[in-house]
Short mmCIF file of C-alpha atoms and ligand atoms in Angstrom, two decimals:
data_model
loop_
_atom_site.label_atom_id
_atom_site.label_comp_id
_atom_site.label_asym_id
_atom_site.label_seq_id
_atom_site.Cartn_x
_atom_site.Cartn_y
_atom_site.Cartn_z
CA UNK Y 1 6.41 21.70 36.30
CA UNK Y 2 7.16 19.01 38.92
CA UNK Y 3 10.60 17.90 40.04
CA UNK Y 4 10.41 14.65 38.12
CA UNK Y 5 9.29 16.37 34.93
CA UNK Y 6 12.19 18.86 35.11
CA UNK Y 7 14.73 16.13 35.78
CA UNK Y 8 13.82 14.14 32.68
CA UNK Y 9 13.41 17.13 30.40
CA UNK Y 10 15.90 16.98 27.51
CA UNK Y 11 17.86 20.11 26.48
CA UNK Y 12 15.65 20.34 23.38
CA UNK Y 13 12.42 20.16 25.41
CA UNK Y 14 13.86 22.71 27.83
CA UNK Y 15 14.75 24.99 24.91
CA UNK Y 16 11.22 24.88 23.50
CA UNK Y 17 9.67 25.54 26.89
CA UNK Y 18 12.11 28.44 27.43
CA UNK Y 19 11.31 29.84 23.98
CA UNK Y 20 7.58 30.00 24.77
CA UNK Y 21 8.09 31.42 28.25
CA UNK Y 22 10.58 34.08 27.10
CA UNK Y 23 8.22 35.27 24.36
CA UNK Y 24 5.42 35.72 26.90
CA UNK Y 25 7.42 37.17 29.77
CA UNK Y 26 10.76 38.81 28.98
CA UNK Y 27 11.17 42.28 27.42
CA UNK Y 28 12.93 42.50 24.04
CA UNK Y 29 16.64 43.29 24.06
CA UNK Y 30 17.15 47.06 23.83
CA UNK Y 31 18.61 48.24 20.51
CA UNK Y 32 22.33 48.91 20.39
CA UNK Y 33 23.13 47.79 23.93
CA UNK Y 34 24.78 44.44 24.23
CA UNK Y 35 26.10 44.98 27.72
CA UNK Y 36 23.84 46.73 30.18
CA UNK Y 37 25.27 47.41 33.65
CA UNK Y 38 22.12 48.75 35.33
CA UNK Y 39 22.13 46.63 38.48
CA UNK Y 40 18.64 47.61 39.67
CA UNK Y 41 17.19 46.54 36.33
CA UNK Y 42 19.23 43.33 36.51
CA UNK Y 43 17.74 42.48 39.91
CA UNK Y 44 14.22 42.81 38.41
CA UNK Y 45 15.10 40.73 35.35
CA UNK Y 46 16.72 38.01 37.47
CA UNK Y 47 13.63 37.88 39.72
CA UNK Y 48 11.49 37.40 36.59
CA UNK Y 49 13.70 34.56 35.34
CA UNK Y 50 13.59 32.93 38.77
CA UNK Y 51 9.83 33.26 39.00
CA UNK Y 52 9.53 31.61 35.59
CA UNK Y 53 11.80 28.72 36.58
CA UNK Y 54 14.78 29.66 34.38
CA UNK Y 55 17.36 30.91 36.91
CA UNK Y 56 20.51 29.07 37.99
CA UNK Y 57 20.33 26.30 35.36
CA UNK Y 58 23.51 24.53 36.52
CA UNK Y 59 23.22 25.38 40.23
CA UNK Y 60 22.01 22.45 42.37
CA UNK Y 61 18.30 22.31 43.14
CA UNK Y 62 18.85 22.27 46.90
CA UNK Y 63 20.41 25.74 46.64
CA UNK Y 64 17.71 27.26 44.47
CA UNK Y 65 18.97 26.28 41.01
CA UNK Y 66 17.59 23.86 38.43
CA UNK Y 67 20.28 21.17 38.72
CA UNK Y 68 20.47 20.80 34.94
CA UNK Y 69 23.40 20.39 32.55
CA UNK Y 70 25.61 22.79 30.56
CA UNK Y 71 23.68 21.67 27.45
CA UNK Y 72 20.47 23.00 29.03
CA UNK Y 73 22.26 26.26 29.84
CA UNK Y 74 23.53 26.54 26.27
CA UNK Y 75 20.01 25.93 24.94
CA UNK Y 76 18.62 28.70 27.15
CA UNK Y 77 21.48 31.07 26.22
CA UNK Y 78 20.71 30.81 22.51
CA UNK Y 79 16.99 31.39 23.10
CA UNK Y 80 17.63 34.51 25.19
CA UNK Y 81 19.62 36.35 22.51
CA UNK Y 82 16.76 38.64 21.53
CA UNK Y 83 15.63 39.39 25.10
CA UNK Y 84 16.81 41.76 27.80
CA UNK Y 85 18.80 39.68 30.28
CA UNK Y 86 20.48 40.45 33.64
CA UNK Y 87 23.92 40.04 32.07
CA UNK Y 88 25.66 42.24 34.64
CA UNK Y 89 24.97 39.60 37.28
CA UNK Y 90 27.03 37.00 35.44
CA UNK Y 91 30.43 38.37 36.46
CA UNK Y 92 31.28 38.30 39.24
CA UNK Y 93 28.03 37.31 41.01
CA UNK Y 94 27.16 33.96 39.38
CA UNK Y 95 30.22 32.93 37.36
CA UNK Y 96 32.88 33.74 39.95
CA UNK Y 97 31.28 34.07 43.36
CA UNK Y 98 28.38 31.64 42.97
CA UNK Y 99 30.83 29.04 41.67
CA UNK Y 100 33.26 29.70 44.53
CA UNK Y 101 30.57 29.47 47.22
CA UNK Y 102 29.45 26.16 45.69
CA UNK Y 103 33.00 24.82 45.76
CA UNK Y 104 34.14 25.96 49.20
CA UNK Y 105 31.19 26.91 51.47
CA UNK Y 106 29.49 24.69 54.02
CA UNK Y 107 26.01 23.33 53.31
CA UNK Y 108 24.55 25.89 55.74
CA UNK Y 109 26.36 28.79 54.05
CA UNK Y 110 25.18 27.66 50.62
CA UNK Y 111 21.59 27.37 51.87
CA UNK Y 112 21.83 30.87 53.25
CA UNK Y 113 23.58 32.75 50.44
CA UNK Y 114 22.86 31.03 47.11
CA UNK Y 115 19.02 31.14 46.91
CA UNK Y 116 18.78 34.95 47.37
CA UNK Y 117 21.60 35.36 44.84
CA UNK Y 118 19.63 33.35 42.27
CA UNK Y 119 16.44 35.28 43.04
CA UNK Y 120 18.28 38.50 42.12
CA UNK Y 121 18.05 39.85 45.67
CA UNK Y 122 21.79 40.02 46.32
CA UNK Y 123 24.49 41.40 44.04
CA UNK Y 124 28.05 40.40 44.97
CA UNK Y 125 31.48 41.94 44.46
CA UNK Y 126 35.08 40.75 44.75
CA UNK Y 127 37.30 42.47 47.30
CA UNK Y 128 40.68 41.19 46.14
CA UNK Y 129 42.99 43.90 44.76
CA UNK Y 130 44.55 46.52 47.00
CA UNK Y 131 46.31 49.76 46.11
CA UNK Y 132 49.63 47.96 46.64
CA UNK Y 133 48.67 44.34 45.82
CA UNK Y 134 47.29 43.31 42.43
CA UNK Y 135 49.15 40.67 40.45
CA UNK Y 136 50.92 39.58 43.63
CA UNK Y 137 47.61 39.24 45.44
CA UNK Y 138 49.12 37.16 48.25
CA UNK Y 139 51.09 40.22 49.38
CA UNK Y 140 47.85 41.88 50.55
CA UNK Y 141 47.84 43.80 53.82
CA UNK Y 142 44.14 44.20 54.72
CA UNK Y 143 44.11 42.94 58.29
CA UNK Y 144 41.69 40.41 59.81
CA UNK Y 145 42.11 40.27 63.61
CA UNK Y 146 40.25 37.66 65.62
CA UNK Y 147 38.08 39.14 68.40
CA UNK Y 148 35.70 36.69 70.10
CA UNK Y 149 33.22 35.34 67.59
CA UNK Y 150 34.22 37.71 64.79
CA UNK Y 151 37.11 38.97 62.69
CA UNK Y 152 37.74 42.73 62.81
CA UNK Y 153 38.74 44.05 59.38
CA UNK Y 154 40.96 47.08 58.70
CA UNK Y 155 42.42 48.13 55.34
CA UNK Y 156 41.40 49.03 51.81
CA UNK Y 157 40.45 47.32 48.54
CA UNK Y 158 40.37 48.89 45.08
CA UNK Y 159 39.16 48.38 41.49
CA UNK Y 160 36.18 46.46 42.85
CA UNK Y 161 33.73 46.39 39.93
CA UNK Y 162 30.20 47.28 40.96
CA UNK Y 163 30.80 47.57 44.73
CA UNK Y 164 28.53 50.64 44.88
CA UNK Y 165 25.58 48.45 43.84
CA UNK Y 166 26.51 45.31 45.75
CA UNK Y 167 25.10 43.75 48.91
CA UNK Y 168 27.93 41.31 49.76
CA UNK Y 169 31.62 41.10 49.04
CA UNK Y 170 34.03 38.17 49.07
CA UNK Y 171 36.95 39.64 50.97
CA UNK Y 172 40.51 38.30 51.09
CA UNK Y 173 42.42 39.42 54.19
CA UNK Y 174 45.59 38.63 56.15
CA UNK Y 175 44.79 36.82 59.39
CA UNK Y 176 48.29 35.60 60.29
CA UNK Y 177 51.47 37.66 59.78
CA UNK Y 178 53.88 35.12 61.31
CA UNK Y 179 53.79 32.64 58.42
CA UNK Y 180 54.75 32.86 54.70
CA UNK Y 181 52.40 35.07 52.69
CA UNK Y 182 50.23 32.31 51.20
CA UNK Y 183 49.68 30.60 54.58
CA UNK Y 184 48.12 33.43 56.58
CA UNK Y 185 45.16 34.43 54.42
CA UNK Y 186 41.45 34.07 55.26
CA UNK Y 187 38.52 34.57 52.87
CA UNK Y 188 35.35 36.07 54.31
CA UNK Y 189 31.84 37.03 53.26
CA UNK Y 190 31.33 40.70 54.13
CA UNK Y 191 27.97 42.45 54.24
CA UNK Y 192 28.58 45.83 52.67
CA UNK Y 193 25.86 47.91 54.29
CA UNK Y 194 27.28 47.98 57.83
CA UNK Y 195 29.25 50.32 60.11
CA UNK Y 196 32.90 50.83 59.13
CA UNK Y 197 32.52 50.13 55.39
CA UNK Y 198 33.03 53.14 53.09
CA UNK Y 199 32.61 52.67 49.32
CA UNK Y 200 33.91 55.39 46.99
CA UNK Y 201 33.33 55.31 43.23
CA UNK Y 202 36.28 56.02 40.88
CA UNK Y 203 35.84 57.81 37.54
CA UNK Y 204 37.72 55.92 34.80
CA UNK Y 205 39.18 57.25 31.52
CA UNK Y 206 35.91 56.63 29.65
CA UNK Y 207 33.90 58.48 32.30
CA UNK Y 208 32.55 55.25 33.81
CA UNK Y 209 32.05 55.04 37.59
CA UNK Y 210 31.84 51.33 38.13
CA UNK Y 211 35.24 50.89 39.76
CA UNK Y 212 35.26 51.51 43.50
CA UNK Y 213 37.67 51.78 46.37
CA UNK Y 214 36.56 50.60 49.81
CA UNK Y 215 37.91 51.47 53.23
CA UNK Y 216 37.33 49.16 56.20
CA UNK Y 217 37.52 50.64 59.68
CA UNK Y 218 37.00 48.04 62.44
CA UNK Y 219 34.38 46.14 60.42
CA UNK Y 220 33.13 43.06 62.28
CA UNK Y 221 32.65 39.90 60.22
CA UNK Y 222 31.22 36.90 62.12
CA UNK Y 223 33.22 33.67 62.13
CA UNK Y 224 30.42 31.79 60.36
CA UNK Y 225 31.14 34.05 57.35
CA UNK Y 226 34.58 32.48 56.80
CA UNK Y 227 34.81 30.59 53.49
CA UNK Y 228 36.91 27.45 53.94
CA UNK Y 229 39.34 27.47 56.85
CA UNK Y 230 40.97 30.31 58.79
CA UNK Y 231 44.52 31.00 57.46
CA UNK Y 232 43.98 28.51 54.61
CA UNK Y 233 42.21 30.98 52.34
CA UNK Y 234 44.79 30.78 49.55
CA UNK Y 235 43.18 27.50 48.43
CA UNK Y 236 39.87 29.36 48.14
CA UNK Y 237 41.56 32.25 46.29
CA UNK Y 238 43.09 29.87 43.76
CA UNK Y 239 39.68 28.31 43.15
CA UNK Y 240 38.07 31.73 42.84
CA UNK Y 241 40.70 32.90 40.34
CA UNK Y 242 40.13 29.74 38.27
CA UNK Y 243 36.39 30.51 38.21
CA UNK Y 244 37.24 34.08 37.21
CA UNK Y 245 39.37 32.92 34.28
CA UNK Y 246 36.59 30.57 33.17
CA UNK Y 247 34.00 33.33 33.37
CA UNK Y 248 36.13 35.78 31.45
CA UNK Y 249 37.08 33.15 28.88
CA UNK Y 250 33.40 32.24 28.26
CA UNK Y 251 33.78 28.78 29.78
CA UNK Y 252 31.73 29.10 32.97
CA UNK Y 253 28.64 26.91 33.28
CA UNK Y 254 27.14 29.26 35.90
CA UNK Y 255 26.62 32.34 33.74
CA UNK Y 256 23.36 32.79 31.87
CA UNK Y 257 22.67 34.62 28.61
CA UNK Y 258 25.12 35.84 25.97
CA UNK Y 259 26.45 39.31 25.28
CA UNK Y 260 26.82 38.51 21.60
CA UNK Y 261 25.45 35.83 19.31
CA UNK Y 262 27.90 33.00 18.52
CA UNK Y 263 30.03 33.63 15.45
CA UNK Y 264 28.12 31.31 13.15
CA UNK Y 265 24.86 33.07 13.94
CA UNK Y 266 25.66 36.75 13.74
CA UNK Y 267 27.54 39.49 12.00
CA UNK Y 268 30.06 41.08 14.30
CA UNK Y 269 30.28 44.72 15.29
CA UNK Y 270 33.38 44.92 13.02
CA UNK Y 271 31.33 43.86 10.01
CA UNK Y 272 28.48 46.16 11.04
CA UNK Y 273 30.96 49.04 11.27
CA UNK Y 274 32.38 48.23 7.81
CA UNK Y 275 28.87 48.23 6.33
CA UNK Y 276 27.60 51.28 8.21
CA UNK Y 277 30.62 53.37 7.29
CA UNK Y 278 30.33 52.42 3.59
CA UNK Y 279 33.71 50.65 3.49
CA UNK Y 280 32.60 47.07 2.95
CA UNK Y 281 34.09 47.06 -0.59
CA UNK Y 282 37.50 48.29 0.52
CA UNK Y 283 39.91 45.30 0.14
CA UNK Y 284 41.85 46.20 3.30
CA UNK Y 285 38.66 46.48 5.34
CA UNK Y 286 37.51 43.12 3.97
CA UNK Y 287 40.78 41.61 5.22
CA UNK Y 288 39.99 42.94 8.68
CA UNK Y 289 36.44 41.56 8.58
CA UNK Y 290 37.87 38.15 7.67
CA UNK Y 291 40.45 38.31 10.43
CA UNK Y 292 37.72 39.23 12.91
CA UNK Y 293 35.59 36.26 11.85
CA UNK Y 294 38.54 33.88 12.19
CA UNK Y 295 39.40 35.28 15.63
CA UNK Y 296 35.84 34.97 16.94
CA UNK Y 297 35.40 31.50 15.51
CA UNK Y 298 38.65 30.26 17.05
CA UNK Y 299 37.68 31.81 20.37
CA UNK Y 300 34.23 30.17 20.41
CA UNK Y 301 35.75 26.79 19.57
CA UNK Y 302 38.55 27.13 22.14
CA UNK Y 303 36.03 28.05 24.85
CA UNK Y 304 33.98 24.98 24.03
CA UNK Y 305 36.97 22.63 23.85
CA UNK Y 306 38.87 23.88 26.92
CA UNK Y 307 35.64 24.31 28.91
CA UNK Y 308 34.66 20.70 28.18
CA UNK Y 309 38.22 19.56 28.97
CA UNK Y 310 38.14 21.21 32.38
CA UNK Y 311 34.63 19.92 33.13
CA UNK Y 312 35.73 16.32 32.44
CA UNK Y 313 39.07 16.67 34.22
CA UNK Y 314 41.16 16.29 31.04
CA UNK Y 315 42.55 19.79 31.58
CA UNK Y 316 43.55 21.25 34.97
CA UNK Y 317 41.58 24.27 36.29
CA UNK Y 318 44.50 26.54 35.29
CA UNK Y 319 43.70 25.79 31.62
CA UNK Y 320 41.23 28.68 31.84
CA UNK Y 321 44.32 30.93 31.59
CA UNK Y 322 44.54 30.02 27.88
CA UNK Y 323 40.99 31.25 27.27
CA UNK Y 324 41.53 34.33 29.38
CA UNK Y 325 44.69 35.16 27.41
CA UNK Y 326 43.02 34.53 24.08
CA UNK Y 327 39.98 36.63 25.02
CA UNK Y 328 42.14 39.57 26.05
CA UNK Y 329 44.44 39.47 23.05
CA UNK Y 330 41.59 39.16 20.56
CA UNK Y 331 39.61 41.89 22.37
CA UNK Y 332 42.53 44.28 21.99
CA UNK Y 333 43.08 43.30 18.36
CA UNK Y 334 39.39 43.85 17.57
CA UNK Y 335 39.45 47.31 19.19
CA UNK Y 336 42.45 48.12 16.97
CA UNK Y 337 40.65 46.84 13.86
CA UNK Y 338 37.62 49.01 14.64
CA UNK Y 339 39.93 52.01 14.90
CA UNK Y 340 41.54 51.18 11.55
CA UNK Y 341 38.13 50.95 9.87
CA UNK Y 342 36.71 54.07 11.50
CA UNK Y 343 39.79 56.19 10.82
CA UNK Y 344 39.48 59.83 11.83
CA UNK Y 345 35.76 59.34 12.62
CA UNK Y 346 36.88 57.54 15.81
CA UNK Y 347 38.42 60.78 17.04
CA UNK Y 348 35.69 63.30 16.15
CA UNK Y 349 32.13 62.27 15.33
CA UNK Y 350 28.63 63.61 15.05
CA UNK Y 351 25.54 62.19 16.77
CA UNK Y 352 24.43 58.91 15.24
CA UNK Y 353 27.80 58.31 13.54
CA UNK Y 354 28.42 54.51 13.42
CA UNK Y 355 32.03 55.15 14.46
CA UNK Y 356 31.03 57.04 17.60
CA UNK Y 357 31.83 54.31 20.18
CA UNK Y 358 35.07 53.23 18.48
CA UNK Y 359 37.38 55.84 20.00
CA UNK Y 360 36.05 55.32 23.52
CA UNK Y 361 36.39 51.56 23.11
CA UNK Y 362 39.99 52.03 21.96
CA UNK Y 363 40.87 54.18 24.99
CA UNK Y 364 39.45 51.54 27.36
CA UNK Y 365 40.79 48.51 25.53
CA UNK Y 366 43.71 47.94 27.87
CA UNK Y 367 41.36 47.10 30.74
CA UNK Y 368 40.60 43.69 29.21
CA UNK Y 369 44.30 42.86 29.52
CA UNK Y 370 44.22 43.72 33.24
CA UNK Y 371 40.88 42.71 34.80
CA UNK Y 372 40.83 39.17 36.19
CA UNK Y 373 44.65 39.01 36.26
CA UNK Y 374 46.86 40.64 33.63
CA UNK Y 375 47.91 39.11 30.34
CA UNK Y 376 51.47 38.79 31.68
CA UNK Y 377 50.20 36.82 34.69
CA UNK Y 378 48.21 34.49 32.41
CA UNK Y 379 51.38 33.84 30.41
CA UNK Y 380 53.22 33.09 33.67
CA UNK Y 381 50.47 30.65 34.70
CA UNK Y 382 50.51 28.88 31.35
CA UNK Y 383 54.30 28.51 31.37
CA UNK Y 384 54.59 27.42 35.02
CA UNK Y 385 51.42 25.41 35.62
CA UNK Y 386 50.52 24.00 32.19
CA UNK Y 387 53.88 23.72 30.41
CA UNK Y 388 55.72 23.00 33.68
CA UNK Y 389 58.52 25.43 32.93
CA UNK Y 390 60.64 26.62 35.89
CA UNK Y 391 58.91 29.00 38.31
CA UNK Y 392 60.05 32.60 38.41
CA UNK Y 393 62.31 33.36 41.42
CA UNK Y 394 60.60 34.86 44.51
CA UNK Y 395 62.67 36.32 47.36
CA UNK Y 396 59.76 35.96 49.80
CA UNK Y 397 59.07 32.25 49.24
CA UNK Y 398 58.89 30.45 52.59
CA UNK Y 399 59.65 33.61 54.60
CA UNK Y 400 57.19 34.75 57.34
CA UNK Y 401 55.23 37.74 55.96
CA UNK Y 402 56.22 40.04 58.85
CA UNK Y 403 59.90 39.50 57.91
CA UNK Y 404 59.31 40.37 54.25
CA UNK Y 405 59.60 43.96 53.06
CA UNK Y 406 56.09 44.96 52.06
CA UNK Y 407 54.04 48.07 51.57
CA UNK Y 408 52.15 49.58 54.49
CA UNK Y 409 48.39 49.05 54.56
CA UNK Y 410 46.72 52.01 52.83
CA UNK Y 411 44.47 54.26 54.90
CA UNK Y 412 41.79 56.75 53.98
CA UNK Y 413 42.81 60.37 53.74
CA UNK Y 414 40.47 62.07 56.14
CA UNK Y 415 39.55 65.66 55.22
C1 FAD S 501 38.06 45.88 34.15
C2 FAD S 501 38.68 45.53 35.48
C3 FAD S 501 37.90 44.97 36.47
C4 FAD S 501 38.46 44.68 37.71
N1 FAD S 501 37.64 44.18 38.69
C5 FAD S 501 38.15 43.91 39.91
C6 FAD S 501 37.30 43.46 40.96
O1 FAD S 501 36.07 43.35 40.78
N2 FAD S 501 37.84 43.21 42.16
C7 FAD S 501 39.17 43.34 42.39
O2 FAD S 501 39.59 43.05 43.51
N3 FAD S 501 40.01 43.78 41.43
C8 FAD S 501 39.53 44.08 40.20
N4 FAD S 501 40.35 44.57 39.20
C9 FAD S 501 41.77 44.79 39.51
C10 FAD S 501 42.68 43.78 38.80
O3 FAD S 501 42.50 42.49 39.34
C11 FAD S 501 44.13 44.26 38.99
O4 FAD S 501 44.22 45.54 38.37
C12 FAD S 501 45.10 43.31 38.36
O5 FAD S 501 45.18 42.11 39.09
C13 FAD S 501 46.52 43.92 38.25
O6 FAD S 501 46.93 44.42 39.47
P1 FAD S 501 47.55 45.89 39.60
O7 FAD S 501 46.60 46.84 38.95
O8 FAD S 501 47.91 46.11 41.02
O9 FAD S 501 48.85 45.87 38.68
P2 FAD S 501 50.30 45.35 39.12
O10 FAD S 501 50.16 44.01 39.78
O11 FAD S 501 51.00 46.42 39.85
O12 FAD S 501 50.99 45.12 37.70
C14 FAD S 501 51.57 46.18 36.95
C15 FAD S 501 52.17 45.59 35.69
O13 FAD S 501 53.25 44.70 36.04
C16 FAD S 501 53.03 43.42 35.45
N5 FAD S 501 53.49 42.34 36.34
C17 FAD S 501 53.29 42.28 37.69
N6 FAD S 501 53.82 41.15 38.19
C18 FAD S 501 54.37 40.49 37.13
C19 FAD S 501 55.08 39.25 37.00
N7 FAD S 501 55.32 38.46 38.07
N8 FAD S 501 55.47 38.87 35.75
C20 FAD S 501 55.24 39.65 34.66
N9 FAD S 501 54.59 40.86 34.73
C21 FAD S 501 54.16 41.25 35.95
C22 FAD S 501 51.53 43.33 35.24
O14 FAD S 501 51.18 42.40 34.24
C23 FAD S 501 51.18 44.77 34.88
O15 FAD S 501 51.41 44.98 33.51
C24 FAD S 501 39.83 44.91 37.97
C25 FAD S 501 40.63 45.49 36.96
C26 FAD S 501 40.07 45.82 35.74
C27 FAD S 501 40.93 46.46 34.68
#
């Protein structure tokens, strides 16, 4: 396919071409797994998509993408539903970090970092949260000290999803302690496999090991790895967090493939559970199935409407907070509904029991109200930035960070 042919291809033509290519090249979606976090497999799948000319639909052509529209991406998404896709690369690699690099990096940085990302060669991670700085991210204490042509990084990050499998991290660090907290932050691209970086996996309540904590001991990051301007990184962070809300609210144009079929096309796992556990005739269970359908439908429509509003500038970037809030609240409600339907089978089950995953899902449900900024912080954003209600008081506003009481930078316990 030549450049000119691709440029004039309509979403419908693109869809038909994708349909034929997927049937010939991509493996079928594995049964019962809608969300596969095997990063090595994802690298292979992404390389296949790239080779076939279906990677980075909305990324510009000069940086390795296809330069097409969200309608083309949507067409591809629907065609990929029955195929194995590298879904774990969507967040944060493409939807958050790819989008942030596009928005804030120089042309040279984009040329260097985006094409390998789209070829599936580099997995990325976000180094934002610290043991003592989460919701109040600007209070972070990881230190970036200028030394010649590099920053030297010391400190620790935590809850970094997938850091053990990642090649690069977007790191937020404090480069100036003599100014108010938002004014002394620099955002850097950090190569993970280098001296001074230690990545430790954390075991979560469900037994998962995807969360990591990292320790940085005199890690050198060259100046040409700064995203945006030195000390002005808070602008980049705000952009990144907006991309994160979009990604988690299903409104990012940079993610590819769908975890679940859109509501109008598929039965949900709630309905499947009702059927599989023989309770589909129970009037109370039927109420729950109806509630689930209404929730999913409203969520799909809100994502489309708010996503389009942000893309056309009718809504500010903070509007993604509404989708993020809605996604988290409905995710929690749906985990509760599954528990109600499964009953005691969610607590003790035998192999092959349709209720087997329900209890584990319930135990982990709170994480969707925390990751990407907590539900409370989304409510704050909506009230302060969308409804223009008064901002909550902050004792440290306008005060140099080194005069504000803050936690000490965490260090690694050495055995
Ligand atoms: C699934 C998942 C994935 C994650 N992935 C990453 C990642 O890849 N990289 C990364 O850097 N981090 C990641 N995180 C960490 C996440 O960003 C933080 O956990 C989150 O920002 C909250 O920070 P905290 O845990 O320090 O809680 P805290 O900020 O200590 O908050 C504790 C509680 O206080 C509430 N609270 C705090 N401030 C206010 C306020 N002003 N108004 C009202 N309530 C408030 C919070 O809502 C929360 O309920 C992930 C977390 C999860 C659960």
